[in-house]
PDB file of C-alpha atoms in Angstrom:
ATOM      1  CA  UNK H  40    -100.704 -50.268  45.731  1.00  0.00           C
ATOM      2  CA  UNK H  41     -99.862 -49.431  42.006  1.00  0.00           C
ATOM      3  CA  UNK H  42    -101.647 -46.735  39.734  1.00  0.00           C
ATOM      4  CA  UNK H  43    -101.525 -48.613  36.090  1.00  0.00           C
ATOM      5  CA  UNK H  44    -102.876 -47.917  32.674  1.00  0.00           C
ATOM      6  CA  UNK H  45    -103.715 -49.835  29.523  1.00  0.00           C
ATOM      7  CA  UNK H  46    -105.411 -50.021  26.041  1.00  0.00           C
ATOM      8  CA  UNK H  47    -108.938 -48.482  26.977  1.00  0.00           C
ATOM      9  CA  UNK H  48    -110.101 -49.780  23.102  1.00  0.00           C
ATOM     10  CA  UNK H  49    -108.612 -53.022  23.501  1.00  0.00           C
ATOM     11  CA  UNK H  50    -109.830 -54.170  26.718  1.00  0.00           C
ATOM     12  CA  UNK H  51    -111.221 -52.999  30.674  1.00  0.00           C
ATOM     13  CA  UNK H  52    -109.589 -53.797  33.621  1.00  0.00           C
ATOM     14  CA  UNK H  53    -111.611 -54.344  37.040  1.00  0.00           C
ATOM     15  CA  UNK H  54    -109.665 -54.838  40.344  1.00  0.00           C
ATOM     16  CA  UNK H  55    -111.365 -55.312  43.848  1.00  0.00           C
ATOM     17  CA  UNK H  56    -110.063 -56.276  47.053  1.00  0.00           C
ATOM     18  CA  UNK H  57    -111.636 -58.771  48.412  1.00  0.00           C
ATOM     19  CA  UNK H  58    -110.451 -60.290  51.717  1.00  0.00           C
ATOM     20  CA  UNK H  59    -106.997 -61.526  51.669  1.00  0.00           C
ATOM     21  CA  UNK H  60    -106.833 -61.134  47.833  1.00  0.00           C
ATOM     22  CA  UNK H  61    -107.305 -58.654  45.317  1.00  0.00           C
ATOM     23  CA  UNK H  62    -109.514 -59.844  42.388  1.00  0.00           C
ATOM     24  CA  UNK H  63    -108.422 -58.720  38.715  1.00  0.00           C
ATOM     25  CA  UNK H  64    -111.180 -58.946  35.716  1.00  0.00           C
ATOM     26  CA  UNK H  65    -110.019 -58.362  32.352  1.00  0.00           C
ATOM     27  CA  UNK H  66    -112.370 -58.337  29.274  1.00  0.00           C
ATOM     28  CA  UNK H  67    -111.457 -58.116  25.645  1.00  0.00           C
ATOM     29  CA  UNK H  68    -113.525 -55.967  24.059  1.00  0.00           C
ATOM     30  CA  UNK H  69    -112.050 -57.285  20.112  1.00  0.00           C
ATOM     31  CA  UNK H  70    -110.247 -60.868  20.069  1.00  0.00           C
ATOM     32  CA  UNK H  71    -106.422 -60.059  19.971  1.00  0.00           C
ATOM     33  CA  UNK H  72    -103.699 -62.693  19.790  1.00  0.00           C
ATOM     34  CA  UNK H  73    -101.029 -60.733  21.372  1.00  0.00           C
ATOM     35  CA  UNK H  74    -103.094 -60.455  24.465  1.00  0.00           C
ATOM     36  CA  UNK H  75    -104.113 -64.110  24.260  1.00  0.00           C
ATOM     37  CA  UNK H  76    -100.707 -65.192  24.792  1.00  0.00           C
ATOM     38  CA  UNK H  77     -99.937 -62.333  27.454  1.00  0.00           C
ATOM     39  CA  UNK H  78    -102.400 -63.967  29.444  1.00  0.00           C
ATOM     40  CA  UNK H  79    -101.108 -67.572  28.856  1.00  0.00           C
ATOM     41  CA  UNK H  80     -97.684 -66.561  29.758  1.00  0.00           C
ATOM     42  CA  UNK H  81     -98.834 -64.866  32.418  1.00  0.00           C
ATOM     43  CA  UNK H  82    -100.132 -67.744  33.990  1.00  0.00           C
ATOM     44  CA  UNK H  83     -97.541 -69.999  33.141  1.00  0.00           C
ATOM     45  CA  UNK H  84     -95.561 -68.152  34.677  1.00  0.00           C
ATOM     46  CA  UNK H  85     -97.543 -68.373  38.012  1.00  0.00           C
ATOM     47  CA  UNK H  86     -98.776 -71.830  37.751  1.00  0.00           C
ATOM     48  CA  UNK H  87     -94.901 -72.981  37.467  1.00  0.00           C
ATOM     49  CA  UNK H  88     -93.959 -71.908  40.626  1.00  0.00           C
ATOM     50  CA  UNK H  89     -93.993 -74.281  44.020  1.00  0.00           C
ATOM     51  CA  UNK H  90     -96.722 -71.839  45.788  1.00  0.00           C
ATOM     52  CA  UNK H  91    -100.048 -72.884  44.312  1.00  0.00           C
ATOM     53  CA  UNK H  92    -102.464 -69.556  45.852  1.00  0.00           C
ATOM     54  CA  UNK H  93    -100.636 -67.039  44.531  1.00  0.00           C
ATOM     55  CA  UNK H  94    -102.648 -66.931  41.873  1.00  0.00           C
ATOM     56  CA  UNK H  95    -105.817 -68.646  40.728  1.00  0.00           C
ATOM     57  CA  UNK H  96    -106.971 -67.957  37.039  1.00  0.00           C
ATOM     58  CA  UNK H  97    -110.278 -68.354  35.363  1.00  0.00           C
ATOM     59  CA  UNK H  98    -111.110 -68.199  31.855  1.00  0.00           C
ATOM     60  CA  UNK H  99    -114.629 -66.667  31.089  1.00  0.00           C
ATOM     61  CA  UNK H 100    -116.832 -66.797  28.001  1.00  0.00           C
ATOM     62  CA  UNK H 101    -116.086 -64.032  25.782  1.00  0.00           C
ATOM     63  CA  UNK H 102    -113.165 -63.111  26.278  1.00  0.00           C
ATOM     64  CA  UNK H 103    -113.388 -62.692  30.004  1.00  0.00           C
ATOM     65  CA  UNK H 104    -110.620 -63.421  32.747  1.00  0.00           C
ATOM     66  CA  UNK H 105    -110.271 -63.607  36.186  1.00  0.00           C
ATOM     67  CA  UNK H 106    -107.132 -63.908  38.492  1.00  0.00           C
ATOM     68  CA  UNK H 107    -107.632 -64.279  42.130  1.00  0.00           C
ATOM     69  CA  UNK H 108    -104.461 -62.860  43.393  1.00  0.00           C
ATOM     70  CA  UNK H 109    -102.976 -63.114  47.051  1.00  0.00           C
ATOM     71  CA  UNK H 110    -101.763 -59.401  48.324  1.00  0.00           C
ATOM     72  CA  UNK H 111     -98.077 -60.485  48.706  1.00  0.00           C
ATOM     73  CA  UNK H 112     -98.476 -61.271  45.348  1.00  0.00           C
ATOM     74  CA  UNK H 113     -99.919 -58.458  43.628  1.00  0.00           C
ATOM     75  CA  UNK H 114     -96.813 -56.470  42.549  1.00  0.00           C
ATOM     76  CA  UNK H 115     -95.479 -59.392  40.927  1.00  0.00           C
ATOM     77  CA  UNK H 116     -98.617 -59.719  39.057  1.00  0.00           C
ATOM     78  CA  UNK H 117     -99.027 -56.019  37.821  1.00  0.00           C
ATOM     79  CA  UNK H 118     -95.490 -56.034  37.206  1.00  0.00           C
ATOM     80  CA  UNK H 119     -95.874 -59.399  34.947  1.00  0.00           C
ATOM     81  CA  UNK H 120     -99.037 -57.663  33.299  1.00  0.00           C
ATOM     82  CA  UNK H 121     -96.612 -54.845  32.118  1.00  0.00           C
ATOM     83  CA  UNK H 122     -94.094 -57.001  31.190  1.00  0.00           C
ATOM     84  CA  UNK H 123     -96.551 -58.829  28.881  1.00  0.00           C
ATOM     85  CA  UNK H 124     -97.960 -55.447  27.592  1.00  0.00           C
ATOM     86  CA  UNK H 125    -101.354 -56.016  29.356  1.00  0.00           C
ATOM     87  CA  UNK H 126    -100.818 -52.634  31.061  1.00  0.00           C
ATOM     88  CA  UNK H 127     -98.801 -49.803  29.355  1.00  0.00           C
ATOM     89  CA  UNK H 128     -97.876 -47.665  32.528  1.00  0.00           C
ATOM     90  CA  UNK H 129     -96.944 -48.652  36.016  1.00  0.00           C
ATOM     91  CA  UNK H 130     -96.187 -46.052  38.963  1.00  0.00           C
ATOM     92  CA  UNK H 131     -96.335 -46.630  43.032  1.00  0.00           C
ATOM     93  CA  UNK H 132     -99.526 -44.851  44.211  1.00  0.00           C
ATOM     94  CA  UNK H 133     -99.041 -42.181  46.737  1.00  0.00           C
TER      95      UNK H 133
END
Protein backbone atom coordinates (compact mmCIF):
# COMPACT_ATOMS: atom_id res chain seq x y z
CA UNK A 1 0.00 0.00 0.00
CA UNK A 2 0.90 3.80 -0.16
CA UNK A 3 1.49 6.22 2.92
CA UNK A 4 -0.09 9.71 1.45
CA UNK A 5 -0.75 13.12 2.82
CA UNK A 6 -2.97 16.09 2.04
CA UNK A 7 -4.52 19.50 3.06
CA UNK A 8 -5.71 18.57 6.73
CA UNK A 9 -7.74 22.30 6.59
CA UNK A 10 -9.08 21.70 3.31
CA UNK A 11 -10.49 18.37 3.52
CA UNK A 12 -10.28 14.47 5.45
CA UNK A 13 -9.53 11.53 3.79
CA UNK A 14 -11.04 8.01 5.01
CA UNK A 15 -9.83 4.74 3.34
CA UNK A 16 -11.06 1.16 4.37
CA UNK A 17 -10.63 -2.06 2.85
CA UNK A 18 -13.42 -3.66 2.35
CA UNK A 19 -13.47 -7.03 0.55
CA UNK A 20 -12.04 -6.97 -2.83
CA UNK A 21 -11.94 -3.11 -2.79
CA UNK A 22 -10.64 -0.43 -0.84
CA UNK A 23 -13.23 2.33 -0.10
CA UNK A 24 -11.95 6.11 -0.25
CA UNK A 25 -14.21 9.00 1.54
CA UNK A 26 -13.26 12.43 0.98
CA UNK A 27 -15.07 15.43 2.64
CA UNK A 28 -14.57 19.09 2.01
CA UNK A 29 -14.52 20.77 4.94
CA UNK A 30 -14.79 24.65 2.85
CA UNK A 31 -16.19 24.47 -0.90
CA UNK A 32 -13.01 24.75 -3.17
CA UNK A 33 -13.11 24.82 -6.96
CA UNK A 34 -9.75 23.47 -7.55
CA UNK A 35 -10.71 20.35 -5.75
CA UNK A 36 -14.09 20.24 -7.48
CA UNK A 37 -12.53 19.74 -10.71
CA UNK A 38 -9.71 17.32 -9.26
CA UNK A 39 -12.42 15.14 -8.50
CA UNK A 40 -14.23 15.49 -11.91
CA UNK A 41 -11.10 14.78 -13.71
CA UNK A 42 -10.44 12.22 -11.64
CA UNK A 43 -13.30 10.39 -12.59
CA UNK A 44 -13.26 11.15 -16.05
CA UNK A 45 -10.45 9.82 -16.21
CA UNK A 46 -11.70 6.42 -14.81
CA UNK A 47 -15.08 6.38 -16.25
CA UNK A 48 -13.32 6.69 -19.89
CA UNK A 49 -11.66 3.65 -19.76
CA UNK A 50 -13.16 0.09 -21.25
CA UNK A 51 -13.08 -1.57 -17.54
CA UNK A 52 -16.21 -0.28 -15.84
CA UNK A 53 -15.30 -1.64 -11.77
CA UNK A 54 -12.32 -0.07 -11.44
CA UNK A 55 -13.81 2.52 -9.97
CA UNK A 56 -17.29 3.43 -8.83
CA UNK A 57 -17.86 7.13 -7.62
CA UNK A 58 -20.51 8.66 -5.51
CA UNK A 59 -21.23 12.15 -4.89
CA UNK A 60 -22.55 12.92 -1.29
CA UNK A 61 -24.38 15.92 0.15
CA UNK A 62 -22.02 18.36 1.41
CA UNK A 63 -19.33 18.03 -0.10
CA UNK A 64 -18.89 14.34 0.46
CA UNK A 65 -17.34 11.63 -1.99
CA UNK A 66 -16.97 8.20 -2.28
CA UNK A 67 -14.89 5.98 -4.72
CA UNK A 68 -15.22 2.31 -4.50
CA UNK A 69 -11.94 1.26 -5.83
CA UNK A 70 -10.84 -2.36 -6.99
CA UNK A 71 -7.20 -3.31 -5.33
CA UNK A 72 -5.47 -3.66 -8.77
CA UNK A 73 -6.57 -0.38 -9.10
CA UNK A 74 -5.62 1.50 -6.18
CA UNK A 75 -2.15 2.82 -7.15
CA UNK A 76 -3.51 4.26 -10.16
CA UNK A 77 -6.01 6.00 -8.13
CA UNK A 78 -3.68 7.50 -5.35
CA UNK A 79 -1.34 8.22 -7.98
CA UNK A 80 -4.24 10.20 -10.04
CA UNK A 81 -5.24 11.88 -6.59
CA UNK A 82 -1.62 13.35 -6.50
CA UNK A 83 -1.57 14.19 -9.84
CA UNK A 84 -4.75 16.27 -9.33
CA UNK A 85 -3.32 17.77 -6.04
CA UNK A 86 -5.90 15.86 -3.88
CA UNK A 87 -2.93 14.44 -1.94
CA UNK A 88 0.37 16.41 -1.55
CA UNK A 89 2.81 13.44 -0.69
CA UNK A 90 2.98 9.92 -1.95
CA UNK A 91 5.62 7.21 -0.66
CA UNK A 92 5.41 3.10 -0.82
CA UNK A 93 4.65 1.96 2.76
CA UNK A 94 7.12 -0.34 4.28
Amino acid sequence: MLQYEYDKELLTIEEHINGPDVEFRMKLHRPDVGVEIAVKQIRAFFDDNDIYTDVLFYAHHNEEYQWIVRKDFYVDFVIHMFKHRLVTWVAWAE
